[in-house]
Tab-separated table of C-alpha atoms and ligand atoms in Angstrom:
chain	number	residue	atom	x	y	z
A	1	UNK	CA	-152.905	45.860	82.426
A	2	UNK	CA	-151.767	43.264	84.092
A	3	UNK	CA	-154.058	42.801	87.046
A	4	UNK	CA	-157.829	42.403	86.801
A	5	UNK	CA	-159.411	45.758	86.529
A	6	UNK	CA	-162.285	47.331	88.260
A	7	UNK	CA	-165.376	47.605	85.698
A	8	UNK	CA	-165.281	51.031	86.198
A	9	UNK	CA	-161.775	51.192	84.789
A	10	UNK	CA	-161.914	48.825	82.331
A	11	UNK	CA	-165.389	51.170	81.364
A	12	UNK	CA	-163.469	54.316	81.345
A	13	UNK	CA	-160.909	52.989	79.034
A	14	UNK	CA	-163.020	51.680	76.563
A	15	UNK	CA	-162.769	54.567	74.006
A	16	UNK	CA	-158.684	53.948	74.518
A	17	UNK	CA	-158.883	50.641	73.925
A	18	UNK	CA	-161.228	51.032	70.795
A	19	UNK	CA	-158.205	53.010	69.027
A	20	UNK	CA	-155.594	51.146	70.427
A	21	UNK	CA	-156.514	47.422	69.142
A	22	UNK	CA	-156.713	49.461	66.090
A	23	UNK	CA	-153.302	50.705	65.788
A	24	UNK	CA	-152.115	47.202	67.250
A	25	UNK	CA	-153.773	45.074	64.432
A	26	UNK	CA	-152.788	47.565	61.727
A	27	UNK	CA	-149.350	47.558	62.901
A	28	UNK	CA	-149.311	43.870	62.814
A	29	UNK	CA	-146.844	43.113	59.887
A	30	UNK	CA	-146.903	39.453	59.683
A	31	UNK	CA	-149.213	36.808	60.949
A	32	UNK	CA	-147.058	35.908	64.060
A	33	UNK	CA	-147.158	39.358	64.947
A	34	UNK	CA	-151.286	39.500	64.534
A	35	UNK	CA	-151.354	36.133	66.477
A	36	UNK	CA	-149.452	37.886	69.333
A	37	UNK	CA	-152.109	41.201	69.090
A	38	UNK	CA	-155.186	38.297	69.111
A	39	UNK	CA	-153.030	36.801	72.341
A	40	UNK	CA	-152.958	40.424	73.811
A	41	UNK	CA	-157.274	41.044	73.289
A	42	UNK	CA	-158.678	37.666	73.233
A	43	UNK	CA	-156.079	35.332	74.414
A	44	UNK	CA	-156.984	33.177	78.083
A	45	UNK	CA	-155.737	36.535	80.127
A	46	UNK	CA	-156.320	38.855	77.089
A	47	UNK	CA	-158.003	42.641	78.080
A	48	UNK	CA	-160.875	41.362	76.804
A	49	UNK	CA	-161.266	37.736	78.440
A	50	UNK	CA	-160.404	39.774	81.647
A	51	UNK	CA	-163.604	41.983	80.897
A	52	UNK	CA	-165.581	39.539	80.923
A	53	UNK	CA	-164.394	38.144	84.110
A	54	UNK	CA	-165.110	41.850	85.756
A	55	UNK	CA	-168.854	41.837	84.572
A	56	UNK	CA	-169.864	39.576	87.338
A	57	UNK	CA	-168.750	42.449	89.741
A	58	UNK	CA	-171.160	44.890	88.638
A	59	UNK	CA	-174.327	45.050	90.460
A	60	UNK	CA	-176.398	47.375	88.880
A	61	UNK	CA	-178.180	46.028	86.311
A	62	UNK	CA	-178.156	49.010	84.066
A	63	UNK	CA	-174.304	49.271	83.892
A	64	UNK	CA	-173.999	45.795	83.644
A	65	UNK	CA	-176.186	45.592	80.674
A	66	UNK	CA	-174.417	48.650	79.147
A	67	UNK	CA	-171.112	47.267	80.213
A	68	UNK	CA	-171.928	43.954	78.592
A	69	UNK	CA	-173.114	45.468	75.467
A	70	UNK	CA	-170.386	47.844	74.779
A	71	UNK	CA	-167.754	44.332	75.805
A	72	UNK	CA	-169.786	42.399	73.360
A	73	UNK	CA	-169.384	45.186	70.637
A	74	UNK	CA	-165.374	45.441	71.318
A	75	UNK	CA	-165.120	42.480	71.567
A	76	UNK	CA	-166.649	41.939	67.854
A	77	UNK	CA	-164.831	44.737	66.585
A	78	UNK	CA	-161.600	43.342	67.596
A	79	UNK	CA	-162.222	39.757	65.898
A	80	UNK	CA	-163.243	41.227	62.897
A	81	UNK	CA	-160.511	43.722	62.466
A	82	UNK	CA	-158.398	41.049	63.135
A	83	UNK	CA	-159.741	38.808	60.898
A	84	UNK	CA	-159.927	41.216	58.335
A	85	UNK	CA	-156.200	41.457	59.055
A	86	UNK	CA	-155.152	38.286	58.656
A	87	UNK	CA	-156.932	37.548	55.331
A	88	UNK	CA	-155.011	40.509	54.036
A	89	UNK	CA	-151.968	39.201	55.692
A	90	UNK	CA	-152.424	35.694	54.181
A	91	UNK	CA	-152.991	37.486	50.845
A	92	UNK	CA	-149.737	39.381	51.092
A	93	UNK	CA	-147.929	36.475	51.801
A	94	UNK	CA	-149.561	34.378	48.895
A	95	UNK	CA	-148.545	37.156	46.799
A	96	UNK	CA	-145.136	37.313	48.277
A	97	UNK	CA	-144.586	33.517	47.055
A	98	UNK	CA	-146.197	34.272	44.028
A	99	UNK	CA	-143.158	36.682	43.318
A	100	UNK	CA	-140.662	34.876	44.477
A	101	UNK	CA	-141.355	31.412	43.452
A	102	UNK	CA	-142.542	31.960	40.198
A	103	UNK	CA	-141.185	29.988	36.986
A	104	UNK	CA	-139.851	31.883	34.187
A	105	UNK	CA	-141.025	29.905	31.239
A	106	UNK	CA	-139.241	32.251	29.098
A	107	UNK	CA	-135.482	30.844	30.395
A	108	UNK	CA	-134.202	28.787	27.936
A	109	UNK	CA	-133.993	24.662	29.007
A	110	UNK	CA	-131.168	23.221	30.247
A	111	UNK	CA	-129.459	21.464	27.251
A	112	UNK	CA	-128.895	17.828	27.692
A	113	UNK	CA	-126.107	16.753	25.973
A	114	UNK	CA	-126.162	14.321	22.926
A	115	UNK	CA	-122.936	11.976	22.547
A	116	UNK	CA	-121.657	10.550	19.579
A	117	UNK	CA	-119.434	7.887	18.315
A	118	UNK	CA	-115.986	7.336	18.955
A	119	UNK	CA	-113.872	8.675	16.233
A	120	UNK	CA	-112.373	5.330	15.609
A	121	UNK	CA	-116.183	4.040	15.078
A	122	UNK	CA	-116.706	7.129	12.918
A	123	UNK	CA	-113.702	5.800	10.759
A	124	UNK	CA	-114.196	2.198	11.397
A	125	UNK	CA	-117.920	2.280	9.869
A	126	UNK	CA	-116.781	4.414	6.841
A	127	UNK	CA	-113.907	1.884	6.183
A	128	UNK	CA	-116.664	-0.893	6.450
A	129	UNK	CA	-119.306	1.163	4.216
A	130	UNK	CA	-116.288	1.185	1.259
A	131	UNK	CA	-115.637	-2.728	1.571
A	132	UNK	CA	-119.313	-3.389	1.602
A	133	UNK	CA	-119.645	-1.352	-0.972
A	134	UNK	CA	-117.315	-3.325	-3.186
A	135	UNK	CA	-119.013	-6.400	-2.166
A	136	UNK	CA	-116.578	-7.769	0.444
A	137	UNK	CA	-118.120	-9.290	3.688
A	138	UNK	CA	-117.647	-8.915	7.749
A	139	UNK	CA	-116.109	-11.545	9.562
A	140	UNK	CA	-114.769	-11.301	12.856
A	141	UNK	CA	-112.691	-13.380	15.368
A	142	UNK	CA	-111.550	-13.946	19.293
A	143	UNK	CA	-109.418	-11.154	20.453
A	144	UNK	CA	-108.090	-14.168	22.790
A	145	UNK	CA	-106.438	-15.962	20.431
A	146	UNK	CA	-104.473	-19.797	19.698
A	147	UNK	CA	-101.035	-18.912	19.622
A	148	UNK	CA	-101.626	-21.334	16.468
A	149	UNK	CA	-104.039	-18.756	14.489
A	150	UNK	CA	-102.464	-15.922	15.253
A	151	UNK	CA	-99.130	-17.098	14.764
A	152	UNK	CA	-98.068	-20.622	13.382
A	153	UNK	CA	-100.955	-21.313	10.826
A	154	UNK	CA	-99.732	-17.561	9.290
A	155	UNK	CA	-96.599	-18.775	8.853
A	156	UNK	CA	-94.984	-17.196	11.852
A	157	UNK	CA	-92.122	-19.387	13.177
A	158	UNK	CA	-91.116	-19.766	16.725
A	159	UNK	CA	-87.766	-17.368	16.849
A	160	UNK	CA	-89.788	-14.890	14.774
A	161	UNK	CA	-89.636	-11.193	16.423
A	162	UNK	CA	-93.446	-10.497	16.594
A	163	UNK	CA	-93.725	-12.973	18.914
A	164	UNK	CA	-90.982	-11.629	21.620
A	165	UNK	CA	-92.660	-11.334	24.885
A	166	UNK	CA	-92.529	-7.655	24.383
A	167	UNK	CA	-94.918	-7.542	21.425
A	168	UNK	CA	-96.395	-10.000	22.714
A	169	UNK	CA	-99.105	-10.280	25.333
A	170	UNK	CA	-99.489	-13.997	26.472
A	171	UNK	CA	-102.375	-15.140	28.230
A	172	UNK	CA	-100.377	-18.773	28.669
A	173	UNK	CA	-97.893	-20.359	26.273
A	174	UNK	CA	-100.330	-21.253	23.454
A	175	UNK	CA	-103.155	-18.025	24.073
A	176	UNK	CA	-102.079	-15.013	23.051
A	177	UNK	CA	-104.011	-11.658	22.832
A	178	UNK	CA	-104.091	-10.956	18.846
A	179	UNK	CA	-101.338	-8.764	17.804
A	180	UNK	CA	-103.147	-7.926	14.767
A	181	UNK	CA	-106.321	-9.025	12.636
A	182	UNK	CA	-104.406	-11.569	10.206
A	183	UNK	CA	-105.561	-15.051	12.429
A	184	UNK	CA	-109.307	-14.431	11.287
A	185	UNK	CA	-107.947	-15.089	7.373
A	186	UNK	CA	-107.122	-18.573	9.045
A	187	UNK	CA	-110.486	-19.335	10.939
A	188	UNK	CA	-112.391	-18.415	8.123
A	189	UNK	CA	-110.908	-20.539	4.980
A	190	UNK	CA	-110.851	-23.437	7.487
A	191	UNK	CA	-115.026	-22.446	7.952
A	192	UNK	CA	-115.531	-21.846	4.227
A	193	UNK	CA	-114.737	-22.689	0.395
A	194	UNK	CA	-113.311	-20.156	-2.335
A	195	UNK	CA	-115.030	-17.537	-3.552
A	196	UNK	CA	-113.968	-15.373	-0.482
A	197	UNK	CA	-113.697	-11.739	0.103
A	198	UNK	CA	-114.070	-10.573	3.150
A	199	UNK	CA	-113.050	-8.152	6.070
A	200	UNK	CA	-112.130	-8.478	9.466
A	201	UNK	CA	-112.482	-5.018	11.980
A	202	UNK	CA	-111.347	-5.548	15.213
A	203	UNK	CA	-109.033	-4.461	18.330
A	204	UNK	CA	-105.562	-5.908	18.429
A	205	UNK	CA	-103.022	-6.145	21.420
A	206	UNK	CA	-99.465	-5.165	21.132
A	207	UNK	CA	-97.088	-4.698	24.244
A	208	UNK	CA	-96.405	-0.723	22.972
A	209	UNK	CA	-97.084	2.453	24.097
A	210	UNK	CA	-95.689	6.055	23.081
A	211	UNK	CA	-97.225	8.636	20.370
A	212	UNK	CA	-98.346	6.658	18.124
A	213	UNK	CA	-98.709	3.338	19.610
A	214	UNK	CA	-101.493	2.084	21.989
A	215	UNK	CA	-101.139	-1.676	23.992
A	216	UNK	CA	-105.041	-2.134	22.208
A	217	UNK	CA	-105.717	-0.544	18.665
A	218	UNK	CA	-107.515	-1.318	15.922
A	219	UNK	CA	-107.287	-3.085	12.199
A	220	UNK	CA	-109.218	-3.869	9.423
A	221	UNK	CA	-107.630	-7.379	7.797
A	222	UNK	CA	-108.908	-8.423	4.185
A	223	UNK	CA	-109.022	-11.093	2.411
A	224	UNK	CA	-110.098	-12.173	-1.057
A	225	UNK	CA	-109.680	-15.459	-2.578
A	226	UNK	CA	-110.837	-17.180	-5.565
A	227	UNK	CA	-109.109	-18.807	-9.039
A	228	UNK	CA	-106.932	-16.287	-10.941
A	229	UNK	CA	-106.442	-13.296	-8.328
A	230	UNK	CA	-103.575	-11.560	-8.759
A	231	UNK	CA	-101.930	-8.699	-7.623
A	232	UNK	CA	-103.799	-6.817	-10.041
A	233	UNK	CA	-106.712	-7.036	-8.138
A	234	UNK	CA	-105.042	-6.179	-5.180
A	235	UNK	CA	-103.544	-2.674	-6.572
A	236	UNK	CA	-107.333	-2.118	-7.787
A	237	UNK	CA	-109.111	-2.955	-4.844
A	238	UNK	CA	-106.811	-1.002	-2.443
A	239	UNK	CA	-105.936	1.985	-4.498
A	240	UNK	CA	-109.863	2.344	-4.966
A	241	UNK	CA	-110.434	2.223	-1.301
A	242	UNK	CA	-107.393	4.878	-0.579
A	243	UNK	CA	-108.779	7.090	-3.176
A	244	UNK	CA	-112.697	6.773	-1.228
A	245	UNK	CA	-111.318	7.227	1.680
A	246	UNK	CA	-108.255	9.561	1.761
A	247	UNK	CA	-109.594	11.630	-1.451
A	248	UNK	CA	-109.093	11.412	-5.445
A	249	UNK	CA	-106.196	13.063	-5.991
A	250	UNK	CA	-104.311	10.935	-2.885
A	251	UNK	CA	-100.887	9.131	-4.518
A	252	UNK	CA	-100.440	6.037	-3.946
A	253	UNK	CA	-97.371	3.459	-4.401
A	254	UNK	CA	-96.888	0.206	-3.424
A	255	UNK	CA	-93.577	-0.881	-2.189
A	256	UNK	CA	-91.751	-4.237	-1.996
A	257	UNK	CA	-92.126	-5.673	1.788
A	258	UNK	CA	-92.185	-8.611	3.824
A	259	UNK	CA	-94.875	-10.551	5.957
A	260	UNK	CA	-94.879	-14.365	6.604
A	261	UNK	CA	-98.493	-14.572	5.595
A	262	UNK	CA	-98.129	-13.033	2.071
A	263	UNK	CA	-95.566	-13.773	-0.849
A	264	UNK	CA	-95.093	-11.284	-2.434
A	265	UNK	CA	-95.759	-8.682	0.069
A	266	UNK	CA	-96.359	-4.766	-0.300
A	267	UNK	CA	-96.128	-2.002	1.852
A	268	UNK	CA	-98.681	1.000	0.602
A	269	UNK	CA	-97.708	4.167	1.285
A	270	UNK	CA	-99.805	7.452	0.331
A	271	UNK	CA	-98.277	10.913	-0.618
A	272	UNK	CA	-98.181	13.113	2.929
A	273	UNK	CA	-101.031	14.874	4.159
A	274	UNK	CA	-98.712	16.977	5.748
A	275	UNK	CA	-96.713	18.158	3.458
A	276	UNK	CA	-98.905	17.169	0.402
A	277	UNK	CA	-95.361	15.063	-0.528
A	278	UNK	CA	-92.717	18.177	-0.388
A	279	UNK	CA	-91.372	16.324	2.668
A	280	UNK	CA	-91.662	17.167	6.385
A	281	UNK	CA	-90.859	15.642	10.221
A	282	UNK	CA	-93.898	13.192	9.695
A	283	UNK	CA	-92.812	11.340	6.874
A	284	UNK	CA	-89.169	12.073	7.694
A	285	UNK	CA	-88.695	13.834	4.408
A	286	UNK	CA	-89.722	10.688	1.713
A	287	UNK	CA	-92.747	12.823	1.066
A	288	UNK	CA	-94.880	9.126	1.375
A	289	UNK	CA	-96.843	7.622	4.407
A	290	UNK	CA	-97.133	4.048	4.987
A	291	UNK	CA	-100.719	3.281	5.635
A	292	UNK	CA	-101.157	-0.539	5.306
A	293	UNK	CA	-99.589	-3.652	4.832
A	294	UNK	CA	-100.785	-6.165	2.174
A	295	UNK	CA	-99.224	-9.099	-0.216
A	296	UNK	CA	-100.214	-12.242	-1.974
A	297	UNK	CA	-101.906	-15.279	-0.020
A	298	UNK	CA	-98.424	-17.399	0.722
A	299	UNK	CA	-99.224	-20.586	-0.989
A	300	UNK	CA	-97.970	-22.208	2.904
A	301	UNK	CA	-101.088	-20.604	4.571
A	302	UNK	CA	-103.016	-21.648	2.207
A	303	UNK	CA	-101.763	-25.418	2.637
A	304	UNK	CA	-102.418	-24.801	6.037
A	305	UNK	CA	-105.418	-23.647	5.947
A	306	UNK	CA	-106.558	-26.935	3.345
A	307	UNK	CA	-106.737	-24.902	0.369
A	308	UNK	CA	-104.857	-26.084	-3.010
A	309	UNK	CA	-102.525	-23.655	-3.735
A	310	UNK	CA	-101.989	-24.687	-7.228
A	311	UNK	CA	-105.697	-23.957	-7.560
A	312	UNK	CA	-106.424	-20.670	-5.655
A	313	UNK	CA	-104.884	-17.559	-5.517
A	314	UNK	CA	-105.344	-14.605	-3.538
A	315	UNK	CA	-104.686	-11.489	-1.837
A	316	UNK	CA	-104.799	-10.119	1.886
A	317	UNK	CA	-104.079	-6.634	3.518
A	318	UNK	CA	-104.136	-5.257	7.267
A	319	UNK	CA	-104.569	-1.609	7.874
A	320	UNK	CA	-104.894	0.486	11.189
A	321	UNK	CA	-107.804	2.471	12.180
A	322	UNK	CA	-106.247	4.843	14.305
A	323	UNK	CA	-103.198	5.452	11.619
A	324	UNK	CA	-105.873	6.068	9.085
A	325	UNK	CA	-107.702	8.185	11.741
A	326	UNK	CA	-104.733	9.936	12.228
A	327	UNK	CA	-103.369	10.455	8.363
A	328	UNK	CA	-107.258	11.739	7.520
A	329	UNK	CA	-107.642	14.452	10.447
A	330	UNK	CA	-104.001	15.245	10.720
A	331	UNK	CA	-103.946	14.368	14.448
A	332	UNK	CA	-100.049	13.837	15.889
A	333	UNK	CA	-100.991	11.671	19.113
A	334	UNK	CA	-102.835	8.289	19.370
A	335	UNK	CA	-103.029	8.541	23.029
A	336	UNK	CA	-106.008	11.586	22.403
A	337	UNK	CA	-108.417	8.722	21.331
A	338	UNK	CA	-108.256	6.952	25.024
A	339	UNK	CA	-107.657	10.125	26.776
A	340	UNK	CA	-111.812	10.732	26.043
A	341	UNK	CA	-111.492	14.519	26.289
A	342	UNK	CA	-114.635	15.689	25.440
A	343	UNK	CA	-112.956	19.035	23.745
A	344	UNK	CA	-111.155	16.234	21.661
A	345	UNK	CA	-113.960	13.971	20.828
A	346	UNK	CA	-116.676	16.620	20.048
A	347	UNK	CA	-114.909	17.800	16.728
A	348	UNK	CA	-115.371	14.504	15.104
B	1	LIG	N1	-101.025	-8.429	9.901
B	1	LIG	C1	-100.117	-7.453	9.417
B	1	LIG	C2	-99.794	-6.486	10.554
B	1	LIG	O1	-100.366	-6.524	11.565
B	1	LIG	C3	-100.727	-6.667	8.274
B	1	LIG	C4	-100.977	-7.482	7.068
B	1	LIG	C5	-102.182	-8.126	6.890
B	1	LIG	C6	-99.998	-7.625	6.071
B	1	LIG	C7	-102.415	-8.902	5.755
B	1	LIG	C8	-100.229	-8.358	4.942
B	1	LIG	C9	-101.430	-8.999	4.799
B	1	LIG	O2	-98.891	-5.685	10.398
């Protein structure tokens, strides 16, 4: 129906058209396809607009009216089945979202993950909680540190081996990294008087690295100074802590060492974890760990330090954290602490 038609056409197929706009908006599945059906009726050169336009060619006024009035009707029809169309098309397509965009409150949440600390913290604090516990207190130190504190004041000489340039990390000739905890017994008798007892936690710096050394790694120093300490006090205090920390029934034995720092000086070693002391690969068959090092004040530090050796006595011990760590879990490789493998660190 492309050209305009004659009113007497357009008259004739009125009845056609009446059922055909029908079937059109009905069959309209979406609203694009009912705006293309309102294009086709009502649109600039829509059957209907071109209707319109062919009224002004009838002359009789009786047709005309009854052409006009049956147009007028159509053309109402065919706006309100089309309207009628498109709310239930909107409707459909409301519902439609509904469906698919819906929220299922009943899916469980997304869980967000909690961390939690280090294993060496884990260990650090309960080493801590014990000392405090027996009334010692914190101290700490630089982790850059005089080659003086760390070194010469501990009665470390020059040619000594811990300070070969392959222990050793040197930030120039006199500032070292610490290579272990000891240089904070120093600092703090030149700070304070006698009665001490304290503990030092903190990371250390050794030129190392295989399965069970790291170049950083952590210790826990002690000290405890006062008139008449012996090395009673020393077996007591550190056999008390090994048996909080490692378990009641732990051995323990102390055996003769060395350290510059400490005369005399005492390795402590605890019966295997491994092998609960039958003997195995870890403790290469003596059936004993070593877990820290410890000794007597050396009456030198002390003169270095501007105590009176003749008056005080005392007692100081250095201990890993991730030996400990390792010796209480049973873990075989130091490196899985700074690897941060969360399959590693969540069992702690
Ligand atoms: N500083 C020693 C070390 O790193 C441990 C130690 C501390 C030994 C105090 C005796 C007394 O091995």
């Amino acid at each position: 129906m492309d050209e305009l038609l004659s009113p007497e056409q357009l008259l004739s197929s009125f009845s056609q058209l009446e059922s055909e706009f029908r079937a059109d908006v009905d069959g309209a599945a979406d609203l694009a396809a009912l705006q293309q059906v309102k294009t086709k009726y009502t649109g600039k050169k829509g059957l209907l607009t071109t209707g319109m336009k062919a009224l002004s060619s009838i002359a009789e006024p009786e047709r005309k009216k009854e052409f006009g009035r049956r147009l007028n009707d159509l053309k109402r029809a065919v706006e309100e089945a089309i309207r009628g169309r498109e709310i239930l098309l909107r409707e459909g397509e409301k519902e439609k979202r509904l469906l698919t965009e819906k929220i299922d409150i009943t899916l469980p949440g997304k869980a967000v993950p909690f961390g939690r600390r280090h294993p060496i913290n884990q260990v650090l604090g309960e080493i801590k909680d014990i000392f405090v516990s027996m009334g010692f207190g914190i101290e700490d130190g630089p982790e850059v540190e005089l080659d003086h504190y760390n070194f010469e004041a501990l009665n470390i000489p020059k040619d000594h081996p811990a300070r070969d340039m392959q222990d050793t990390f040197y930030v120039s000739d006199d500032v070292v990294l610490r290579t272990h905890t000891s240089p904070v017994q120093v600092r703090v008798m030149e700070k304070r008087r006698p009665p001490l007892k304290i503990i030092a936690p903190g990371k250390v710096y050794r030129c190392d690295a295989d399965v069970s050394h790291t170049a950083m790694f952590h210790q826990v120093e002690g000290l405890m100074v006062d008139t008449g300490i012996s090395f009673s006090d020393l077996k007591g205090v550190l056999e008390l802590f090994i048996h909080i920390f490692f378990g009641k029934e732990t051995p323990v034995r102390f055996r003769p060492s060395f350290f510059p720092f400490t005369e005399p000086s005492a390795e402590v070693d605890i019966g295997c974890v491994f092998c609960r002391g039958k003997g195995c690969r870890v403790c290469k068959t003596t059936g004993w760990l070593e877990v820290l090092g410890s000794g007597l004040v050396n009456p030198r530090v002390f003169d270095m330090a501007g105590y009176d050796p003749s008056r005080y006595s005392g007692f100081a011990f250095g201990m890993g954290v991730e030996r400990m760590t390792m010796l209480k879990y049973g873990i075989d490789d130091i490196r899985l602490f700074y690897e941060n493998d969360i399959r590693f660190l969540r069992q702690f």
